Amino acid sequence: MVWNRVLKNRLEAETGAVVKDWGGQLPVAIVFPNSYRIGMSNLGVHALYKWLNAREDFIAERVFWDETELSTSGALSVESRRPLTDFSVLAFSVSWELDYFHIPRILRAAGLPVYSRDRDESHPLIIGGGATLTANPAPVAAFFDAICVGEAEAILPALATLLPEGINRPRQELLGLLATIPGIYVPQLATRNSRPVTPVKRQFTANLDDFPVGTAIFTDDTDFGNMYLLEVQRGCRYSCRFCLVAGAFCPFRWRSVELLLKEAEANLKYRDRIALVGPVAGEHPQIVELLRGLRELGFGLSIGSMRVKPISTDVLDELVKGGVKSLTIAPEAGTPELRRSIGKNFSDDDVVEAVSKIGAAGIRQLTLYAMIGLPAETDEDVNALIALTLRCKSEADKHRLLLSLNVSAFIPKPQTTFERQPMADTAIIVQRFDMLERSLSPRGVKVKADNADWGRVQAALSRGDERLTPVIEKLDKISLAGWRRSMKAAGLSTEDYAQRRFETSESMPWSMMQM
């Protein structure tokens, strides 16, 4: 009852939620295996919710991960506070590898068999999608009846045509029909080492204007609660060797300025600040025109990051006029040679010049982003990153620009050029994080480093295979100690997945995906 009151209050605090009568419609639970606050910051959830509820034959409600909720009543939907077993379809949107741990717990708390092989037509159909499952679904594939490979908008029309009638068919017959849809991977029907002989081809939509994506439900209980989120582009025109966007989400596409301004104007009544969303939103070919048009509508502006080179003073001027006070740029590494090795072709002087332009434009806070543990990196490269950061600090001080440095460990990702490269030893990563902090913090540069131990777990899940499925399913506690216990019980080594170079003769666990 307490949790019911929480959900009711949450729903009452929202604007844009859809509450439908359940009669004659196929009920779908959009399950985000992380908190409400994080999930409501994810445009994939908003896009799926809006698309399904726009149809007369579907009803979509949202379910999020919450430890308290699971321990008392199981996962309940926000809109009608129904359990997962009331829904015909559970559509999981999975964005991060560490969220894998929540999937079996959500299913178990609902009284559902965790493995697809143990479910039949009396259970909801469980479908997975999202960035990590497109790249490599192997560690969790056995939990799902079907997995969407690629962008939802390219797969949903065929899926939505099949499901209203097909959902009542015997489960194996339905799985066979699902497998005929382009972009649908059905793990149970895999025929060789739990992987399909014929790879499943990633699907994407060519014309983004056909599918506008922005905030569908407004709530203050998110990291971006005071903004309207608007997706302006997908993919990237560059080919950085470490980046999943370059490997699995190209080609580079963008929405027209006309459509974006129309969508923004329709939502100005809800929020007067707008955040432009996309891997490289600043690379929109008409970005200045877009920013100016949004300002003229009355929006304050926000954008996540900008490329070091080229960095446009016209863009910076528009951002500052739109109230932007902080930006992020990514030098990535400390030397031009190491940057070239990962696909970043700009010099130290280019980085310093970008800092100068950003400060001169009137931005007040700048975050530099870099990675530690890149292939072939040495302590000398880290010392060079320290020197480069101090050069940037000196330039920033001229403009009263507050400078900080965020660093994370390089994690090899599937579907990238570096997918076979090993992650650096944890001790080396920690030592180099410490080098940065000891050298920069006393000089006035705040250093924020990710947790290297959890980075290693992420790398193992990222490059994992079917042997990790029971490790995830049997995890007794979501902690580093719990992970180690579960890996030990399975006779597996984190190092073998995260810190080993995969030989070119090896078949990769994600070979079932064709990008």
CSV table of C-alpha atoms in Angstrom, one decimal, residues 50-435:
chain,number,residue,atom,x,y,z
A,50,LYS,CA,4.7,7.7,-27.3
A,51,TRP,CA,4.8,5.4,-30.4
A,52,LEU,CA,2.8,2.5,-28.7
A,53,ASN,CA,0.2,4.7,-27.0
A,54,ALA,CA,-0.5,6.6,-30.3
A,55,ARG,CA,-1.9,3.3,-31.6
A,56,GLU,CA,-5.5,2.3,-30.8
A,57,ASP,CA,-4.6,-1.4,-30.5
A,58,PHE,CA,-1.9,-1.0,-27.8
A,59,ILE,CA,-1.6,0.3,-24.3
A,60,ALA,CA,1.9,1.0,-22.9
A,61,GLU,CA,2.8,1.6,-19.3
A,62,ARG,CA,6.1,2.0,-17.6
A,63,VAL,CA,7.9,-0.1,-15.0
A,64,PHE,CA,11.3,0.8,-13.3
A,65,TRP,CA,13.7,-0.9,-11.0
A,66,ASP,CA,13.3,-0.2,-7.4
A,67,GLU,CA,14.7,-2.4,-4.6
A,68,THR,CA,12.0,-1.4,-2.1
A,69,GLU,CA,9.2,-2.1,-4.5
A,70,LEU,CA,10.6,-5.5,-5.5
A,71,SER,CA,10.9,-6.6,-1.9
A,72,THR,CA,7.3,-5.7,-1.1
A,73,SER,CA,5.0,-6.0,-4.1
A,74,GLY,CA,7.1,-6.9,-7.1
A,75,ALA,CA,7.5,-4.4,-10.0
A,76,LEU,CA,4.3,-2.4,-10.6
A,77,SER,CA,3.5,-0.1,-13.5
A,78,VAL,CA,3.4,3.7,-12.9
A,79,GLU,CA,0.1,4.3,-14.7
A,80,SER,CA,-2.2,1.6,-13.3
A,81,ARG,CA,-0.1,0.0,-10.6
A,82,ARG,CA,-0.5,-3.4,-12.2
A,83,PRO,CA,2.0,-6.3,-11.8
A,84,LEU,CA,4.1,-7.5,-14.8
A,85,THR,CA,2.0,-10.7,-15.0
A,86,ASP,CA,-1.0,-8.6,-16.2
A,87,PHE,CA,0.8,-7.5,-19.3
A,88,SER,CA,0.9,-9.5,-22.6
A,89,VAL,CA,4.4,-8.1,-23.5
A,90,LEU,CA,7.3,-6.9,-21.4
A,91,ALA,CA,9.6,-4.6,-23.5
A,92,PHE,CA,12.9,-4.2,-21.7
A,93,SER,CA,15.0,-1.1,-22.7
A,94,VAL,CA,18.6,-1.8,-21.7
A,95,SER,CA,21.2,0.9,-22.0
A,96,TRP,CA,24.0,-0.2,-19.7
A,97,GLU,CA,25.7,-3.5,-19.1
A,98,LEU,CA,25.5,-3.2,-15.3
A,99,ASP,CA,21.7,-3.1,-15.6
A,100,TYR,CA,21.9,-6.8,-16.6
A,101,PHE,CA,21.9,-7.6,-12.9
A,102,HIS,CA,18.4,-6.2,-12.4
A,103,ILE,CA,16.8,-8.2,-15.2
A,104,PRO,CA,16.5,-11.6,-13.5
A,105,ARG,CA,15.5,-10.0,-10.2
A,106,ILE,CA,12.7,-8.1,-11.8
A,107,LEU,CA,11.4,-11.3,-13.5
A,108,ARG,CA,11.8,-13.4,-10.3
A,109,ALA,CA,10.0,-10.8,-8.2
A,110,ALA,CA,7.1,-10.9,-10.6
A,111,GLY,CA,6.9,-14.7,-10.3
A,112,LEU,CA,8.0,-15.2,-13.8
A,113,PRO,CA,10.5,-17.9,-15.0
A,114,VAL,CA,13.8,-16.1,-15.6
A,115,TYR,CA,14.8,-18.2,-18.7
A,116,SER,CA,12.9,-18.0,-22.0
A,117,ARG,CA,13.0,-21.8,-22.3
A,118,ASP,CA,10.9,-22.2,-19.1
A,119,ARG,CA,8.1,-19.9,-20.3
A,120,ASP,CA,5.1,-20.6,-22.5
A,121,GLU,CA,2.0,-18.8,-23.9
A,122,SER,CA,0.7,-18.4,-20.3
A,123,HIS,CA,3.5,-16.0,-19.6
A,124,PRO,CA,4.1,-12.5,-21.0
A,125,LEU,CA,6.3,-12.4,-24.1
A,126,ILE,CA,9.6,-10.8,-23.1
A,127,ILE,CA,11.4,-8.7,-25.7
A,128,GLY,CA,14.7,-6.8,-25.2
A,129,GLY,CA,16.2,-3.9,-27.0
A,130,GLY,CA,18.7,-1.0,-26.5
A,131,ALA,CA,22.3,-0.2,-27.2
A,132,THR,CA,24.0,-2.9,-25.3
A,133,LEU,CA,21.8,-5.7,-26.6
A,134,THR,CA,22.3,-4.5,-30.2
A,135,ALA,CA,26.1,-4.7,-29.7
A,136,ASN,CA,26.3,-8.0,-27.8
A,137,PRO,CA,23.2,-9.7,-26.3
A,138,ALA,CA,25.0,-13.0,-25.5
A,139,PRO,CA,25.3,-12.7,-21.6
A,140,VAL,CA,21.5,-12.1,-21.2
A,141,ALA,CA,20.0,-13.5,-24.4
A,142,ALA,CA,18.6,-16.6,-22.7
A,143,PHE,CA,16.4,-14.3,-20.5
A,144,PHE,CA,14.6,-12.9,-23.6
A,145,ASP,CA,12.1,-14.5,-26.0
A,146,ALA,CA,13.2,-12.0,-28.7
A,147,ILE,CA,15.8,-9.2,-29.0
A,148,CYS,CA,15.5,-6.2,-31.3
A,149,VAL,CA,18.8,-5.5,-33.1
A,150,GLY,CA,19.0,-1.8,-34.0
A,151,GLU,CA,16.6,1.1,-33.8
A,152,ALA,CA,13.0,0.5,-32.6
A,153,GLU,CA,11.4,2.7,-35.2
A,154,ALA,CA,12.6,0.4,-38.0
A,155,ILE,CA,11.4,-2.8,-36.3
A,156,LEU,CA,8.2,-1.7,-34.5
A,157,PRO,CA,5.8,-1.5,-37.5
A,158,ALA,CA,6.2,-5.2,-38.4
A,159,LEU,CA,6.3,-6.2,-34.7
A,160,ALA,CA,3.1,-4.2,-34.0
A,161,THR,CA,1.4,-5.9,-36.9
A,162,LEU,CA,2.2,-9.4,-35.7
A,163,LEU,CA,1.7,-9.2,-32.0
A,164,PRO,CA,-2.1,-8.4,-31.5
A,165,GLU,CA,-3.0,-11.6,-33.3
A,166,GLY,CA,0.1,-13.7,-32.8
A,167,ILE,CA,0.3,-13.2,-29.0
A,168,ASN,CA,-2.4,-16.0,-28.5
A,169,ARG,CA,-0.6,-18.6,-30.6
A,170,PRO,CA,1.5,-21.4,-29.0
A,171,ARG,CA,4.8,-19.8,-27.8
A,172,GLN,CA,7.1,-21.8,-30.2
A,173,GLU,CA,4.9,-20.9,-33.2
A,174,LEU,CA,5.0,-17.2,-32.1
A,175,LEU,CA,8.8,-17.3,-31.7
A,176,GLY,CA,9.1,-18.7,-35.3
A,177,LEU,CA,7.0,-15.8,-36.6
A,178,LEU,CA,9.0,-13.3,-34.7
A,179,ALA,CA,12.2,-14.7,-36.2
A,180,THR,CA,11.0,-13.8,-39.7
A,181,ILE,CA,10.9,-10.1,-38.9
A,182,PRO,CA,14.1,-8.3,-40.0
A,183,GLY,CA,16.1,-7.2,-36.9
A,184,ILE,CA,14.6,-9.7,-34.5
A,185,TYR,CA,16.9,-12.2,-32.9
A,186,VAL,CA,15.2,-15.2,-31.2
A,187,PRO,CA,17.8,-16.9,-29.0
A,188,GLN,CA,15.8,-20.1,-28.6
A,189,LEU,CA,15.9,-20.7,-32.3
A,190,ALA,CA,19.7,-20.3,-32.5
A,191,THR,CA,21.2,-23.4,-34.0
A,192,ARG,CA,24.9,-23.3,-33.3
A,193,ASN,CA,26.4,-22.7,-29.9
A,194,SER,CA,23.3,-20.6,-29.0
A,195,ARG,CA,24.0,-18.3,-31.9
A,196,PRO,CA,22.2,-18.2,-35.3
A,197,VAL,CA,24.0,-19.5,-38.3
A,198,THR,CA,22.7,-16.5,-40.3
A,199,PRO,CA,23.6,-13.2,-38.5
A,200,VAL,CA,20.8,-10.9,-37.6
A,201,LYS,CA,21.2,-7.6,-39.5
A,202,ARG,CA,20.9,-4.4,-37.5
A,203,GLN,CA,17.9,-2.2,-38.6
A,204,PHE,CA,17.9,1.6,-38.7
A,205,THR,CA,15.6,4.3,-40.0
A,206,ALA,CA,16.9,6.3,-42.9
A,207,ASN,CA,14.7,9.4,-42.4
A,208,LEU,CA,14.6,10.6,-38.8
A,209,ASP,CA,12.0,13.2,-39.7
A,210,ASP,CA,9.5,10.3,-39.9
A,211,PHE,CA,10.0,9.7,-36.2
A,212,PRO,CA,10.4,12.8,-34.0
A,213,VAL,CA,11.8,12.0,-30.6
A,214,GLY,CA,11.6,14.2,-27.5
A,215,THR,CA,10.4,14.2,-23.9
A,216,ALA,CA,6.9,12.7,-23.9
A,217,ILE,CA,6.3,12.8,-20.1
A,218,PHE,CA,7.5,15.7,-18.0
A,219,THR,CA,8.5,15.3,-14.4
A,220,ASP,CA,10.9,17.1,-12.1
A,221,ASP,CA,12.2,13.8,-10.8
A,222,THR,CA,14.9,13.3,-13.4
A,223,ASP,CA,18.4,14.7,-13.9
A,224,PHE,CA,17.0,16.9,-16.6
A,225,GLY,CA,13.7,17.7,-15.0
A,226,ASN,CA,13.8,21.4,-15.9
A,227,MET,CA,14.4,20.8,-19.6
A,228,TYR,CA,12.7,19.5,-22.7
A,229,LEU,CA,14.9,16.8,-24.3
A,230,LEU,CA,15.0,16.9,-28.1
A,231,GLU,CA,16.9,14.3,-30.2
A,232,VAL,CA,18.5,16.1,-33.1
A,233,GLN,CA,20.7,13.4,-34.7
A,234,ARG,CA,22.0,9.9,-34.6
A,235,GLY,CA,25.2,8.2,-35.5
A,236,CYS,CA,28.5,9.9,-36.2
A,237,ARG,CA,30.5,11.0,-39.2
A,238,TYR,CA,33.8,10.0,-37.5
A,239,SER,CA,35.3,6.6,-36.9
A,240,CYS,CA,36.9,6.6,-33.5
A,241,ARG,CA,38.2,3.1,-32.8
A,242,PHE,CA,36.9,2.8,-29.3
A,243,CYS,CA,33.4,4.2,-29.9
A,244,LEU,CA,30.2,2.1,-30.1
A,245,VAL,CA,28.4,4.9,-31.9
A,246,ALA,CA,30.8,4.6,-34.8
A,247,GLY,CA,30.5,0.8,-34.9
A,248,ALA,CA,26.9,0.2,-34.3
A,249,PHE,CA,24.8,3.3,-34.8
A,250,CYS,CA,25.9,4.8,-38.0
A,251,PRO,CA,25.2,6.3,-40.5
A,252,PHE,CA,25.2,9.9,-39.4
A,253,ARG,CA,21.7,11.3,-39.7
A,254,TRP,CA,19.9,14.4,-38.5
A,255,ARG,CA,16.5,15.8,-38.4
A,256,SER,CA,15.5,18.9,-40.3
A,257,VAL,CA,15.6,22.3,-38.6
A,258,GLU,CA,11.9,22.8,-39.6
A,259,LEU,CA,10.8,19.7,-37.8
A,260,LEU,CA,12.9,20.3,-34.7
A,261,LEU,CA,11.6,23.9,-34.3
A,262,LYS,CA,8.1,22.6,-34.8
A,263,GLU,CA,8.5,19.9,-32.1
A,264,ALA,CA,10.2,22.4,-29.8
A,265,GLU,CA,7.5,25.1,-30.2
A,266,ALA,CA,4.8,22.5,-29.3
A,267,ASN,CA,6.5,21.7,-26.0
A,268,LEU,CA,7.5,25.3,-24.9
A,269,LYS,CA,4.4,25.3,-22.7
A,270,TYR,CA,5.9,22.5,-20.6
A,271,ARG,CA,9.6,23.7,-20.3
A,272,ASP,CA,11.4,26.8,-21.4
A,273,ARG,CA,14.9,25.2,-21.5
A,274,ILE,CA,15.8,22.7,-24.2
A,275,ALA,CA,18.6,20.1,-24.3
A,276,LEU,CA,19.8,19.0,-27.7
A,277,VAL,CA,20.4,15.2,-27.6
A,278,GLY,CA,22.6,13.1,-29.9
A,279,PRO,CA,26.1,11.6,-29.9
A,280,VAL,CA,27.4,14.6,-31.7
A,281,ALA,CA,24.5,17.1,-31.5
A,282,GLY,CA,26.8,20.0,-32.2
A,283,GLU,CA,27.6,18.5,-35.7
A,284,HIS,CA,24.1,19.1,-37.0
A,285,PRO,CA,24.8,20.7,-40.4
A,286,GLN,CA,22.5,23.7,-39.6
A,287,ILE,CA,23.3,23.9,-35.9
A,288,VAL,CA,23.7,27.7,-35.8
A,289,GLU,CA,20.3,28.2,-37.5
A,290,LEU,CA,18.7,25.6,-35.1
A,291,LEU,CA,20.2,27.3,-32.0
A,292,ARG,CA,19.1,30.7,-33.1
A,293,GLY,CA,15.6,29.5,-34.0
A,294,LEU,CA,15.2,27.9,-30.6
A,295,ARG,CA,16.3,31.1,-28.8
A,296,GLU,CA,13.9,33.1,-30.9
A,297,LEU,CA,11.1,30.8,-29.7
A,298,GLY,CA,12.1,31.7,-26.1
A,299,PHE,CA,14.1,28.6,-25.1
A,300,GLY,CA,17.2,28.6,-22.9
A,301,LEU,CA,19.7,26.2,-24.4
A,302,SER,CA,21.7,23.2,-23.3
A,303,ILE,CA,24.1,20.8,-25.1
A,304,GLY,CA,26.1,18.0,-23.7
A,305,SER,CA,29.5,18.3,-25.4
A,306,MET,CA,31.3,19.7,-28.4
A,307,ARG,CA,34.2,18.4,-30.6
A,308,VAL,CA,37.6,19.9,-30.0
A,309,LYS,CA,38.1,20.6,-33.7
A,310,PRO,CA,36.5,22.3,-35.4
A,311,ILE,CA,34.9,24.4,-32.7
A,312,SER,CA,32.7,27.2,-34.0
A,313,THR,CA,32.7,30.7,-32.4
A,314,ASP,CA,29.2,31.2,-34.0
A,315,VAL,CA,27.9,28.1,-32.2
A,316,LEU,CA,29.5,29.2,-28.9
A,317,ASP,CA,28.0,32.7,-29.2
A,318,GLU,CA,24.5,31.2,-29.7
A,319,LEU,CA,24.9,28.9,-26.8
A,320,VAL,CA,26.0,31.7,-24.5
A,321,LYS,CA,23.1,33.9,-25.7
A,322,GLY,CA,20.9,30.9,-24.8
A,323,GLY,CA,22.2,30.8,-21.2
A,324,VAL,CA,24.7,27.9,-21.5
A,325,LYS,CA,27.3,28.2,-18.7
A,326,SER,CA,29.1,24.9,-18.9
A,327,LEU,CA,30.4,22.7,-21.7
A,328,THR,CA,32.4,19.5,-22.1
A,329,ILE,CA,35.1,18.7,-24.7
A,330,ALA,CA,37.1,15.5,-25.0
A,331,PRO,CA,40.9,15.6,-25.5
A,332,GLU,CA,40.7,11.8,-24.8
A,333,ALA,CA,44.5,11.4,-24.5
A,334,GLY,CA,47.6,13.4,-23.7
A,335,THR,CA,49.6,13.1,-26.9
A,336,PRO,CA,48.8,13.6,-30.6
A,337,GLU,CA,50.2,10.2,-31.3
A,338,LEU,CA,48.0,8.4,-28.9
A,339,ARG,CA,45.0,10.4,-30.1
A,340,ARG,CA,45.7,9.5,-33.7
A,341,SER,CA,45.9,5.8,-32.7
A,342,ILE,CA,42.3,6.0,-31.5
A,343,GLY,CA,41.0,8.0,-34.4
A,344,LYS,CA,41.2,11.6,-33.0
A,345,ASN,CA,43.2,13.8,-35.3
A,346,PHE,CA,43.9,17.0,-33.5
A,347,SER,CA,46.9,18.6,-31.8
A,348,ASP,CA,47.6,19.8,-28.3
A,349,ASP,CA,47.4,23.4,-29.6
A,350,ASP,CA,43.9,22.6,-31.0
A,351,VAL,CA,42.8,21.6,-27.5
A,352,VAL,CA,44.2,24.8,-26.0
A,353,GLU,CA,42.7,26.9,-28.7
A,354,ALA,CA,39.3,25.3,-28.1
A,355,VAL,CA,39.6,26.2,-24.4
A,356,SER,CA,40.5,29.8,-25.3
A,357,LYS,CA,37.5,30.1,-27.6
A,358,ILE,CA,35.1,28.6,-25.0
A,359,GLY,CA,36.4,31.0,-22.3
A,360,ALA,CA,36.3,34.0,-24.6
A,361,ALA,CA,32.7,33.3,-25.5
A,362,GLY,CA,31.6,33.6,-21.9
A,363,ILE,CA,31.2,29.9,-20.8
A,364,ARG,CA,32.0,29.7,-17.1
A,365,GLN,CA,32.7,26.0,-16.5
A,366,LEU,CA,34.5,23.5,-18.8
A,367,THR,CA,35.0,19.8,-18.3
A,368,LEU,CA,37.7,18.0,-20.1
A,369,TYR,CA,37.1,14.3,-20.7
A,370,ALA,CA,39.9,11.7,-21.2
A,371,MET,CA,40.4,7.9,-21.0
A,372,ILE,CA,43.1,6.0,-19.2
A,373,GLY,CA,44.4,2.6,-20.2
A,374,LEU,CA,44.1,3.0,-24.0
A,375,PRO,CA,46.0,0.4,-26.1
A,376,ALA,CA,49.8,1.3,-26.1
A,377,GLU,CA,49.4,3.9,-23.4
A,378,THR,CA,52.4,4.5,-21.1
A,379,ASP,CA,53.0,6.6,-18.0
A,380,GLU,CA,54.6,9.2,-20.3
A,381,ASP,CA,51.3,9.6,-22.1
A,382,VAL,CA,49.6,10.2,-18.7
A,383,ASN,CA,52.3,12.8,-17.8
A,384,ALA,CA,51.6,14.4,-21.2
A,385,LEU,CA,47.9,14.5,-20.3
A,386,ILE,CA,48.8,16.3,-17.0
A,387,ALA,CA,50.9,18.8,-19.0
A,388,LEU,CA,48.1,19.4,-21.5
A,389,THR,CA,45.5,19.9,-18.7
A,390,LEU,CA,47.8,22.4,-17.0
A,391,ARG,CA,48.2,24.3,-20.3
A,392,CYS,CA,44.4,24.3,-20.6
A,393,LYS,CA,44.2,25.5,-17.0
A,394,SER,CA,46.5,28.4,-17.7
A,395,GLU,CA,44.4,29.4,-20.7
A,396,ALA,CA,41.2,29.0,-18.8
A,397,ASP,CA,42.4,31.2,-16.0
A,398,LYS,CA,42.8,34.1,-18.5
A,399,HIS,CA,39.0,33.9,-19.0
A,400,ARG,CA,38.0,33.1,-15.4
A,401,LEU,CA,36.9,29.7,-16.7
A,402,LEU,CA,36.6,27.0,-14.1
A,403,LEU,CA,38.3,23.8,-15.4
A,404,SER,CA,37.8,20.2,-14.3
A,405,LEU,CA,38.9,16.8,-15.7
A,406,ASN,CA,36.7,13.6,-15.8
A,407,VAL,CA,38.6,10.4,-16.6
A,408,SER,CA,37.4,6.8,-17.1
A,409,ALA,CA,39.1,3.6,-17.9
A,410,PHE,CA,39.2,2.4,-21.5
A,411,ILE,CA,36.7,-0.4,-21.9
A,412,PRO,CA,36.8,-2.5,-25.0
A,413,LYS,CA,33.4,-2.6,-26.7
A,414,PRO,CA,32.0,-5.1,-29.2
A,415,GLN,CA,31.3,-3.8,-32.7
A,416,THR,CA,34.3,-1.4,-32.5
A,417,THR,CA,37.8,-1.5,-34.0
A,418,PHE,CA,39.2,-2.1,-30.5
A,419,GLU,CA,36.8,-4.9,-29.6
A,420,ARG,CA,39.6,-7.5,-29.3
A,421,GLN,CA,42.0,-5.2,-27.3
A,422,PRO,CA,42.5,-6.0,-23.6
A,423,MET,CA,41.5,-3.6,-20.8
A,424,ALA,CA,44.5,-2.4,-18.8
A,425,ASP,CA,45.2,-4.0,-15.4
A,426,THR,CA,43.2,-2.5,-12.7
A,427,ALA,CA,46.3,-1.6,-10.7
A,428,ILE,CA,47.7,0.3,-13.6
A,429,ILE,CA,44.5,2.2,-14.1
A,430,VAL,CA,44.3,3.1,-10.4
A,431,GLN,CA,47.9,4.2,-10.4
A,432,ARG,CA,47.4,6.5,-13.4
A,433,PHE,CA,44.2,7.9,-11.9
A,434,ASP,CA,46.2,8.7,-8.8
A,435,MET,CA,49.0,10.3,-11.0
